[in-house]
XYZ file of C-alpha atoms in Angstrom:
652
model
C 28.949 -16.601 -12.660
C 25.482 -16.730 -10.996
C 24.919 -13.159 -12.025
C 25.699 -13.998 -15.627
C 23.565 -17.110 -15.619
C 20.466 -15.592 -13.936
C 20.384 -11.903 -14.847
C 16.592 -11.672 -14.663
C 16.468 -13.007 -11.146
C 19.261 -10.707 -10.050
C 17.505 -7.770 -11.602
C 14.203 -8.632 -9.966
C 15.933 -9.187 -6.658
C 17.736 -5.811 -6.941
C 14.575 -4.020 -7.693
C 12.725 -5.818 -4.859
C 15.598 -5.039 -2.454
C 15.562 -1.401 -3.466
C 11.837 -1.089 -2.879
C 12.081 -2.878 0.434
C 14.905 -0.625 1.669
C 13.004 2.461 0.441
C 10.078 1.528 2.536
C 11.923 0.363 5.578
C 14.180 3.458 5.529
C 11.201 5.833 5.376
C 8.705 5.301 8.090
C 6.275 8.039 6.728
C 6.259 6.474 3.285
C 5.526 3.041 4.745
C 2.659 4.504 6.779
C 1.265 6.188 3.645
C 1.416 2.986 1.678
C -0.294 1.057 4.508
C -3.063 3.682 4.733
C -3.649 3.611 0.938
C -3.921 -0.164 0.935
C -6.103 -0.238 4.025
C -8.451 2.451 2.724
C -8.648 0.750 -0.654
C -9.711 -2.506 0.978
C -12.199 -0.873 3.310
C -13.858 1.423 0.751
C -14.619 0.788 -2.863
C -14.920 4.485 -3.491
C -11.406 5.362 -2.323
C -9.143 4.071 -5.158
C -10.752 6.117 -7.999
C -9.123 8.778 -10.065
C -11.573 11.450 -8.928
C -11.161 10.671 -5.268
C -7.354 10.534 -5.435
C -7.525 13.995 -7.058
C -9.767 15.038 -4.135
C -7.053 13.849 -1.723
C -4.475 15.926 -3.615
C -6.700 19.073 -3.406
C -7.401 18.551 0.282
C -3.703 18.094 1.010
C -2.650 21.164 -1.005
C -3.095 23.962 1.489
C -1.628 21.990 4.413
C 1.277 20.882 2.228
C 2.113 24.412 1.033
C 1.975 25.709 4.590
C 4.094 22.702 5.712
C 6.760 23.395 3.051
C 7.288 26.844 4.555
C 7.286 25.428 8.088
C 9.927 22.902 6.974
C 12.461 25.703 6.526
C 11.813 26.870 10.070
C 11.852 23.435 11.720
C 15.060 22.382 9.877
C 16.660 25.485 11.420
C 15.462 24.400 14.893
C 12.639 26.901 15.100
C 8.868 26.754 15.080
C 6.212 28.887 13.342
C 2.725 28.932 14.858
C 1.569 31.905 12.857
C 1.233 30.393 9.337
C -2.552 29.768 9.532
C -3.300 33.362 10.616
C -0.796 34.807 8.088
C -2.542 32.761 5.347
C -5.898 34.227 6.368
C -4.482 37.833 6.504
C -2.811 37.555 3.126
C -6.015 36.323 1.505
C -8.046 39.069 3.239
C -5.611 41.739 2.047
C -5.879 40.470 -1.543
C -9.686 40.377 -1.448
C -10.116 43.778 0.198
C -7.510 45.455 -2.017
C -9.154 44.142 -5.228
C -12.682 44.947 -4.188
C -13.110 47.698 -1.559
C -9.848 49.525 -2.365
C -10.227 49.180 -6.133
C -6.594 48.089 -6.617
C -5.722 46.148 -9.832
C -5.816 42.425 -9.231
C -2.175 41.902 -10.067
C -1.154 44.529 -7.552
C -3.485 43.061 -4.946
C -1.751 39.687 -5.369
C 1.635 41.431 -4.885
C 0.283 43.079 -1.730
C -0.939 39.764 -0.400
C 2.392 38.096 -0.980
C 4.212 41.063 0.493
C 1.959 40.826 3.542
C 3.026 37.233 4.111
C 6.708 38.037 3.670
C 6.365 41.053 6.019
C 4.845 38.926 8.743
C 7.605 36.359 8.357
C 10.201 39.083 8.407
C 8.806 40.389 11.721
C 8.898 36.897 13.146
C 12.497 36.560 12.076
C 13.443 39.902 13.488
C 11.833 39.052 16.875
C 13.676 35.759 17.033
C 17.063 36.817 15.673
C 17.403 40.359 17.044
C 14.789 40.436 19.790
C 16.057 37.130 21.205
C 12.502 35.884 21.697
C 11.920 32.150 21.540
C 10.384 31.271 18.231
C 7.363 29.840 19.934
C 6.563 33.104 21.630
C 7.338 35.333 18.649
C 5.172 33.367 16.238
C 2.421 32.921 18.895
C 2.205 36.683 19.064
C 2.090 36.943 15.276
C -0.701 34.375 15.251
C -2.858 36.703 17.307
C -1.790 39.906 15.515
C -2.382 38.492 11.988
C -5.773 37.036 12.914
C -6.803 40.332 14.519
C -5.717 42.350 11.447
C -7.620 39.992 9.239
C -10.807 40.586 11.258
C -10.216 44.328 11.353
C -9.771 44.607 7.598
C -12.830 42.427 6.822
C -14.972 43.678 9.741
C -15.495 40.036 10.575
C -17.300 39.199 7.345
C -16.121 37.109 4.333
C -14.984 39.157 1.309
C -15.700 37.963 -2.240
C -12.574 36.815 -4.070
C -11.699 38.219 -7.515
C -12.730 35.880 -10.328
C -9.334 36.232 -12.024
C -7.657 34.759 -8.923
C -10.355 32.261 -8.076
C -9.127 30.125 -11.029
C -6.488 28.866 -8.602
C -9.279 26.843 -7.040
C -10.543 25.451 -10.317
C -9.376 22.660 -12.638
C -7.459 22.557 -15.892
C -9.195 20.698 -18.682
C -12.041 19.893 -16.352
C -10.133 17.274 -14.364
C -6.647 18.473 -13.131
C -7.057 20.585 -9.971
C -4.914 23.781 -9.978
C -4.283 23.501 -6.248
C -2.511 20.268 -6.815
C -0.305 21.899 -9.511
C 0.517 24.744 -7.106
C 1.365 22.236 -4.384
C 3.742 20.316 -6.664
C 5.454 23.519 -7.813
C 5.928 24.759 -4.249
C 7.231 21.324 -3.264
C 9.834 21.491 -6.049
C 10.820 25.023 -4.976
C 11.183 23.796 -1.426
C 13.372 20.846 -2.477
C 15.542 23.106 -4.684
C 16.026 25.634 -1.894
C 16.942 22.984 0.710
C 19.297 20.978 -1.518
C 20.793 23.412 -3.959
C 21.079 26.829 -2.361
C 23.245 28.591 0.148
C 20.257 29.499 2.319
C 19.114 25.884 2.301
C 22.433 24.519 3.481
C 22.520 27.241 6.097
C 19.258 26.012 7.498
C 20.731 22.617 8.129
C 23.844 24.099 9.665
C 21.932 26.381 11.996
C 19.535 23.563 13.004
C 22.417 21.202 13.601
C 24.458 23.546 15.795
C 23.738 27.262 15.699
C 26.839 28.235 17.560
C 29.075 26.182 15.299
C 27.328 27.739 12.287
C 28.025 31.221 13.615
C 31.721 30.433 14.302
C 31.998 28.999 10.775
C 31.185 32.442 9.354
C 27.404 32.131 8.730
C 25.491 35.301 9.367
C 22.934 33.474 11.481
C 20.675 36.464 12.222
C 20.299 37.473 8.581
C 19.700 33.828 7.653
C 16.883 33.628 10.177
C 15.276 36.709 8.706
C 15.241 35.021 5.299
C 14.055 31.651 6.745
C 10.970 33.130 8.505
C 10.303 35.421 5.455
C 10.196 32.265 3.327
C 7.704 30.702 5.711
C 5.530 33.836 5.483
C 5.736 33.722 1.628
C 4.559 30.120 1.519
C 1.759 30.982 4.008
C 0.598 33.747 1.664
C 0.458 31.327 -1.288
C -1.476 28.819 0.819
C -3.961 31.503 1.880
C -4.575 32.533 -1.720
C -5.132 28.938 -2.815
C -7.501 28.352 0.121
C -9.514 31.539 -0.547
C -9.647 30.614 -4.245
C -11.226 27.287 -3.389
C -13.808 29.007 -1.203
C -14.343 31.928 -3.617
C -14.035 34.249 -0.639
C -11.511 35.406 1.886
C -12.588 34.144 5.284
C -11.136 36.143 8.207
C -11.429 33.027 10.419
C -9.985 30.666 7.752
C -7.088 28.243 8.401
C -7.564 28.188 12.172
C -5.535 25.247 13.566
C -3.810 24.728 10.205
C -0.428 25.566 11.793
C -0.731 22.392 13.865
C -1.508 20.319 10.802
C 1.486 21.878 9.058
C 3.810 21.095 11.900
C 2.447 17.537 12.153
C 2.973 16.993 8.441
C 6.585 18.147 8.740
C 7.284 15.865 11.717
C 5.449 12.892 10.255
C 7.597 13.395 7.195
C 10.750 12.660 9.233
C 11.956 16.097 10.287
C 13.259 16.600 13.806
C 11.934 19.429 16.036
C 15.484 19.609 17.348
C 16.525 20.865 13.872
C 19.044 19.811 11.195
C 16.800 17.130 9.677
C 13.992 17.451 7.142
C 13.187 17.373 3.400
C 10.442 18.417 1.006
C 9.430 14.908 -0.016
C 8.925 13.872 3.600
C 6.783 16.899 4.274
C 4.612 16.168 1.230
C 4.145 12.538 2.471
C 3.108 13.855 5.863
C 0.510 16.189 4.365
C -0.812 13.340 2.177
C -1.128 11.062 5.220
C -3.321 13.616 6.954
C -5.451 14.091 3.774
C -5.851 10.316 3.131
C -6.932 9.820 6.725
C -9.642 12.521 6.611
C -10.824 11.523 3.142
C -10.870 7.803 3.893
C -12.617 8.170 7.227
C -15.329 10.314 5.573
C -15.839 7.591 2.944
C -15.931 4.905 5.651
C -18.684 6.821 7.448
C -16.655 6.978 10.611
C -18.160 9.102 13.283
C -16.978 12.723 13.302
C -16.019 12.281 16.969
C -14.004 9.151 16.336
C -12.245 10.710 13.393
C -10.183 12.959 15.692
C -9.168 9.921 17.749
C -8.104 7.905 14.663
C -6.089 10.715 13.206
C -4.220 11.296 16.433
C -3.460 7.604 16.866
C -2.287 7.091 13.295
C -0.071 10.185 13.412
C 1.545 8.774 16.566
C 2.067 5.442 14.849
C 3.592 7.010 11.771
C 6.089 8.991 13.892
C 6.811 5.977 16.121
C 7.634 3.842 13.088
C 10.053 6.466 11.864
C 11.620 6.765 15.356
C 12.129 3.009 15.565
C 13.769 3.098 12.123
C 16.130 5.857 13.142
C 17.062 4.032 16.393
C 17.767 0.839 14.482
C 19.879 2.830 11.974
C 21.910 4.453 14.656
C 22.349 1.198 16.553
C 23.649 -0.657 13.515
C 26.716 1.517 13.345
C 27.457 1.317 17.043
C 27.070 -2.417 17.554
C 28.189 -5.634 15.886
C 24.624 -6.464 14.810
C 23.712 -7.498 11.276
C 24.624 -5.079 8.544
C 21.924 -3.308 6.600
C 20.441 -5.717 4.161
C 21.488 -8.740 6.144
C 18.864 -11.420 6.917
C 18.450 -10.392 10.540
C 18.256 -6.740 9.715
C 15.717 -7.333 7.020
C 13.565 -9.465 9.348
C 13.523 -6.755 11.995
C 12.584 -4.151 9.371
C 9.854 -6.406 8.047
C 8.525 -6.961 11.556
C 8.362 -3.218 12.194
C 6.605 -2.599 8.864
C 4.245 -5.548 9.672
C 3.437 -4.041 13.039
C 2.676 -0.729 11.382
C 0.269 -2.527 8.990
C -1.479 -4.339 11.774
C -1.740 -1.198 14.052
C -3.098 1.062 11.344
C -5.520 -1.511 9.957
C -6.672 -2.478 13.519
C -7.384 1.113 14.473
C -9.364 1.814 11.267
C -11.261 -1.449 11.381
C -12.100 -1.107 15.120
C -13.422 2.436 14.691
C -15.357 1.483 11.640
C -16.887 -1.380 13.548
C -17.976 0.868 16.398
C -18.911 3.663 14.043
C -22.144 5.521 14.829
C -21.970 7.945 11.950
C -24.143 6.099 9.449
C -27.284 3.984 9.224
C -27.531 1.052 6.966
C -29.797 1.383 3.909
C -30.071 1.498 0.141
C -30.375 5.280 -0.397
C -27.106 7.044 0.557
C -27.306 10.536 2.037
C -24.365 12.601 3.231
C -24.875 15.296 5.872
C -22.267 17.929 6.678
C -22.960 19.891 9.865
C -21.110 23.133 10.616
C -20.203 21.888 14.112
C -21.129 19.244 16.645
C -19.791 21.403 19.398
C -23.221 22.947 19.829
C -26.319 21.313 21.375
C -28.575 22.632 18.562
C -26.670 20.797 15.839
C -26.280 17.659 18.034
C -30.146 17.593 18.265
C -30.404 18.171 14.497
C -28.070 15.214 13.947
C -30.167 13.071 16.352
C -33.380 13.909 14.463
C -31.747 13.177 11.102
C -30.397 9.828 12.297
C -33.760 8.827 13.758
C -35.529 9.626 10.486
C -32.843 7.740 8.478
C -33.102 4.678 10.681
C -36.881 4.647 10.495
C -36.802 4.984 6.714
C -33.892 2.566 6.174
C -31.607 5.284 4.771
C -27.805 5.025 4.835
C -26.950 8.467 6.447
C -23.331 9.617 6.928
C -22.886 12.639 9.232
C -19.683 14.668 9.269
C -18.533 17.530 11.459
C -16.903 20.543 9.695
C -15.784 21.956 13.071
C -16.716 25.447 11.931
C -14.028 25.284 9.220
C -15.321 26.270 5.741
C -12.399 24.552 3.998
C -13.020 21.282 5.861
C -16.657 21.463 4.908
C -15.673 21.943 1.251
C -13.554 18.792 1.506
C -16.496 16.894 3.008
C -18.798 17.908 0.216
C -16.140 16.935 -2.296
C -15.844 13.515 -0.683
C -19.592 13.035 -0.723
C -19.792 13.921 -4.393
C -16.970 11.584 -5.408
C -18.430 8.711 -3.376
C -21.629 8.939 -5.348
C -24.201 9.635 -2.597
C -27.797 10.017 -3.754
C -28.273 13.415 -2.102
C -26.434 15.764 0.272
C -27.605 17.798 3.287
C -25.428 20.752 4.181
C -25.592 23.043 7.158
C -23.135 25.712 5.899
C -20.266 27.097 8.040
C -20.429 30.057 5.594
C -23.135 30.576 3.046
C -20.740 31.845 0.388
C -17.853 29.466 0.959
C -20.003 26.418 0.615
C -21.036 27.525 -2.870
C -18.283 25.852 -4.963
C -18.821 22.486 -3.193
C -22.592 22.584 -3.798
C -21.986 23.526 -7.470
C -19.787 20.485 -7.945
C -22.611 18.381 -6.510
C -25.014 20.155 -8.972
C -22.706 19.242 -11.859
C -22.665 15.646 -10.706
C -26.460 15.582 -10.645
C -26.681 15.176 -6.846
C -29.462 17.197 -5.199
C -28.424 19.330 -2.190
C -30.650 20.248 0.740
C -29.610 23.293 2.815
C -30.418 23.012 6.547
C -30.844 25.916 8.917
C -28.586 28.209 6.804
C -28.879 29.036 3.124
C -26.357 28.536 0.306
C -25.279 31.419 -1.917
C -24.363 31.194 -5.623
C -25.399 27.578 -6.051
C -28.634 25.602 -6.545
C -30.271 23.750 -3.739
C -33.316 21.451 -3.913
C -34.801 23.157 -0.852
C -33.916 25.175 2.285
C -35.158 23.684 5.478
C -34.827 26.299 8.220
C -36.508 28.049 11.027
C -38.030 31.440 10.208
C -35.037 33.316 11.584
C -36.293 36.748 10.596
C -39.637 36.191 12.344
C -37.753 34.778 15.309
C -35.550 37.860 15.526
C -38.635 40.074 15.608
C -40.243 37.926 18.343
C -37.012 38.204 20.391
C -37.087 42.011 20.070
C -40.716 42.151 21.124
C -40.157 39.855 24.109
C -37.046 41.816 25.364
C -38.753 45.194 24.835
C -41.780 43.967 26.752
C -39.614 42.812 29.666
C -37.836 46.215 29.725
C -40.981 48.229 29.421
C -39.818 49.765 26.211
C -36.776 51.527 27.801
C -33.141 50.710 28.411
C -29.650 50.071 27.014
C -28.946 46.689 25.508
C -26.142 44.763 23.769
C -26.357 42.258 20.966
C -24.119 39.166 20.676
C -23.862 38.122 17.038
C -23.224 34.673 15.610
C -20.653 33.570 13.018
C -20.209 36.212 10.372
C -21.368 35.263 6.925
C -23.943 32.677 7.998
C -27.550 33.257 6.926
C -28.758 32.351 10.428
C -26.789 35.186 12.043
C -27.709 37.580 9.282
C -31.418 36.820 9.374
C -31.717 36.727 13.172
C -29.916 40.022 13.443
C -31.930 41.666 10.706
C -35.179 40.520 12.339
C -34.140 41.777 15.736
C -32.970 45.114 14.353
C -36.236 45.539 12.494
C -38.284 44.610 15.558
C -36.362 46.832 18.042
C -36.953 49.904 15.880
C -40.537 49.970 17.101
C -39.177 50.850 20.559
C -37.312 54.234 20.366
C -36.673 54.163 24.163
C -34.339 51.176 23.748
C -30.820 51.889 22.602
C -28.376 49.252 21.263
C -25.100 50.441 22.849
C -22.850 47.605 21.516
C -22.908 44.821 18.933
C -20.158 42.199 18.998
C -19.652 38.779 17.411
C -19.209 35.711 19.591
C -19.469 33.057 16.900
C -22.376 31.107 18.423
C -19.969 29.853 21.125
C -20.674 29.873 24.885
C -17.085 30.559 25.880
C -16.762 33.451 23.506
C -20.147 34.729 24.687
C -18.768 34.773 28.223
C -15.567 36.531 27.255
C -17.263 39.121 24.998
C -19.977 39.846 27.550
C -17.378 40.228 30.290
C -15.508 42.819 28.168
C -18.679 44.653 27.196
C -19.672 45.027 30.848
C -16.476 46.982 31.495
C -17.539 49.692 28.998
C -21.292 49.443 29.521
C -21.941 48.620 33.207
C -25.522 50.025 33.056
C -27.053 47.773 30.422
C -30.490 46.307 31.170
C -30.853 43.809 28.355
C -28.987 41.314 26.127
C -30.014 39.651 22.871
C -27.825 36.753 21.837
C -28.405 35.097 18.433
C -28.234 31.629 20.010
C -28.650 30.064 23.419
C -24.972 29.136 23.775
C -23.904 32.806 23.607
C -26.837 33.746 25.840
C -25.648 31.252 28.455
C -22.163 32.686 28.250
C -23.659 36.173 28.827
C -25.622 34.832 31.828
C -22.380 33.531 33.288
C -20.654 36.859 32.901
C -23.583 38.757 34.437
C -23.676 36.507 37.500
C -26.400 37.411 40.001
C -27.575 40.289 37.752
C -28.907 37.884 35.149
C -32.643 37.596 35.382
C -32.781 40.396 37.969
C -31.474 43.710 36.681
C -30.538 42.441 33.258
C -32.868 40.498 31.019
C -31.206 38.049 28.561
C -32.964 36.593 25.503
C -31.473 33.749 23.509
C -32.419 31.770 20.375
C -32.776 28.073 19.621
C -34.588 26.611 22.688
C -31.756 24.116 23.413
C -32.060 21.869 26.525
C -29.596 24.011 28.504
C -31.312 27.211 27.336
C -34.687 25.851 28.467
C -33.294 24.956 31.891
C -31.944 28.518 32.257
C -35.352 29.882 31.296
C -36.979 27.633 33.918
C -34.441 28.843 36.493
C -35.075 32.448 35.630
C -31.523 33.382 34.689
C -32.414 33.478 30.995
C -35.628 35.514 30.454
C -36.601 33.906 27.136
C -35.454 31.888 24.215
C -36.888 31.791 20.667
C -37.418 28.062 20.450
C -36.649 26.175 17.272
C -37.165 22.422 16.708
C -33.726 21.163 15.710
C -34.737 17.478 15.822
C -37.720 18.181 13.623
C -35.477 20.201 11.303
C -33.110 17.236 11.011
C -36.027 14.857 10.244
C -37.490 17.166 7.628
C -34.114 17.683 5.979
C -33.580 13.913 5.581
C -37.151 13.476 4.363
C -36.699 16.123 1.651
C -33.224 14.809 0.708
C -34.764 11.391 0.035
C -37.584 12.887 -1.979
C -35.104 14.886 -4.053
C -32.952 11.814 -4.646
C -36.021 10.000 -5.916
C -36.726 12.805 -8.363
C -39.870 13.952 -6.540
C -40.866 17.553 -6.264
C -39.980 19.397 -3.071
C -40.773 22.926 -1.936
C -38.034 25.475 -2.470
C -38.274 26.546 1.152
C -39.570 24.709 4.218
C -39.980 26.941 7.252
C -40.030 25.299 10.703
C -42.117 27.490 13.106
C -40.512 29.222 16.089
C -42.043 30.396 19.377
C -40.933 32.468 22.306
C -40.388 30.404 25.463
C -40.589 32.101 28.888
C -40.891 30.809 32.387
C -44.695 30.664 31.970
C -44.716 28.160 29.074
C -41.345 26.408 29.376
C -42.964 23.276 30.694
C -44.665 22.781 27.238
C -41.249 22.561 25.610
C -39.204 20.724 28.248
C-alpha cells in the first residue's frame, strides 16, 4: 500500500540504497570518491575537464600494465617484469623501425611479439621449471632491462611518427592513451568474465590442485596467463614511448610495483582467486589522482611519497574491513545486510576513510615546503632530488622566489621521464605563469614543453636543454668548457701519460652529452693518455661505486678517472679505496659540498665547480621575466672553474 501511495519516495530510497551499498561494498571505489571530493575542495584547479583528462592520461600506462598483472594475481602468481618488458618492447619497435629499416607495421608486430615471448618464458619457468613466480619474473625483469640497454646502447631512440599518434589526442581534446586504456580494460573484463581462460584463472587461483583434478591443464593455462601479461606490457610500453616520442631503455622503472598496487587496491587478493578489471582501473585511478592532486596542492616532492603510501594503505584497509564484515555477517547472528545496524557500521567505516584521507592530505598540505606564497605562479620540475646538486638548485630557486614574492612549486621527477611529462602536464593545466624544467631526458621532455608552448606558458630549461620544443631560455653551466677543463686538469696531474676510464651520466641528457664531448675534445691534445673504458653510471654514487668496482677487475692498472658528476666520482673514490688520490687521480664535476670535502681531503683530485644555487636563482629570475613578457637571452651560461686542493677554501 505504502509503495503504491509513495512511489517517488520508494524509488528515491531504492536508488539511494543502491548507491550506498555500491560504495560500502567496494572499498576502493569509496576511497576514490573520497579522494576526488577532497582534491576538489583543496584545489580549484583539480575538477576541470582538462585536468581530469590529464588524470586519465597519467593513469593509462599503469592501468594497462595492471590489467595484465590482474590475470597473474587472480591465478595466485606475481609478475615483477612488466615494467622492463614494456621498455624492451618499445625499444624493439623503435630500433626496428629506425636502425633496422623494418616497416612500421612489422615493427609493431615485433614489439608485441617481444612482450608475448617474455611472458611465455615467464610462464614456462613457473609452470614447467617449477620456479616461484616471484623468482622467475624477477629474473625476466633483469633480462628484459638488460636487452633494452643492449639494443639501444643506453640511449633513447626516436619513435616513429606513425606510432607516436598513440600519445596524441583525437579532435584536439580526447587523449588516445585514455581510449587505449578503456579498450584494454574492456578486453580484460571480457577475458575474465566470458572466456574459458578467464574462468580457469579463478579456478587456479582459488585452488590449483583442485583445478588440476577437475581436468584443467594448469601448466598450459599458466603459459597463456603470463603471455597475456606480456602482451599487455608491450601495449603499455608502446603507449608510454608514444607519449615521450622516444623509446627510453630505462623507462617504466618501478612501474611493476604501481601495477601490483593498483590491482591490490582494486580488491584483488595476492592469495589468488579474487580480482576484476573494474577494481584494477579504480586502483590505477587512485594512484593517478593522488599524484596529480598533490602536484596541484604544491605538496613537497618528499612528502608526496609518504602521502601516497599512507593513502594506499588506507584504501586497502577499508576494503579489508569490508570483507571481514561481509564474511562475519554470514557466520553470526548480527544484522543482515541493509539492516540499520549494518548500515551504521558501513557508514562509520566510510566516514573514517573520509576523515583519514582528508586529514593526511590536509596535514601534509599544511606542513608543505614545496611552494612559496606569491602572486606569480611558477612550476619547477627537477630531474631528481636524490642528488646534492639539484637539492642546491632547488634551494637557490626557493630563496629567489621567497625574496621576490613568487609562488614556486617544486616537483621531483625521480629520474623518470614519464613522471616528468605528467608534472609538466599538471603545471600546464593548473595555469602557472611559467615553467622551469630540468629534463630527465632532453628528447622525452619535448611533448610536455610543446603543450606548454601551445598554452602560451613560457618554459625555462635549467642545466639541460630541451629538444624539439621552444624554450624562453636555457640557464646552464658551460658544460663543454667544463669538460675541456676537466681533461686539462687530469692530464696535468698525470703528466700527459696513463690509462683512464670515464664514468658517464644519464644517457640522453644534454649535461652528459656536453660534458663528455668537452672532455673527449680536450683529452685529444694528450696522445699519451688512453681512455681504456667508458661506462654509464647515471649520475648516481652507488652506480658509480659498482661500475668502478667492475672496471677495476678488467683494468687494474688505470691511473685516472673522469666522472661526469661528483656523485659518480665519489662512488669511484670508494671503489678505489686507498689508491684514490695516490696512484689514481679522480676528477669530478659539479663542485657539490661532498665533492669539495673530498677535494680538501685529497681523495678527489679536482672537481669542475658549478654554482647550482646561482643557477636556481637565475632560472627563477628569467622565468618571472618571461612570464611578464620581458625579453630574456636565449642562453645564460653560468661560469665553471676547476677546484683543487690549492683553491678549495675559496669555494667551501
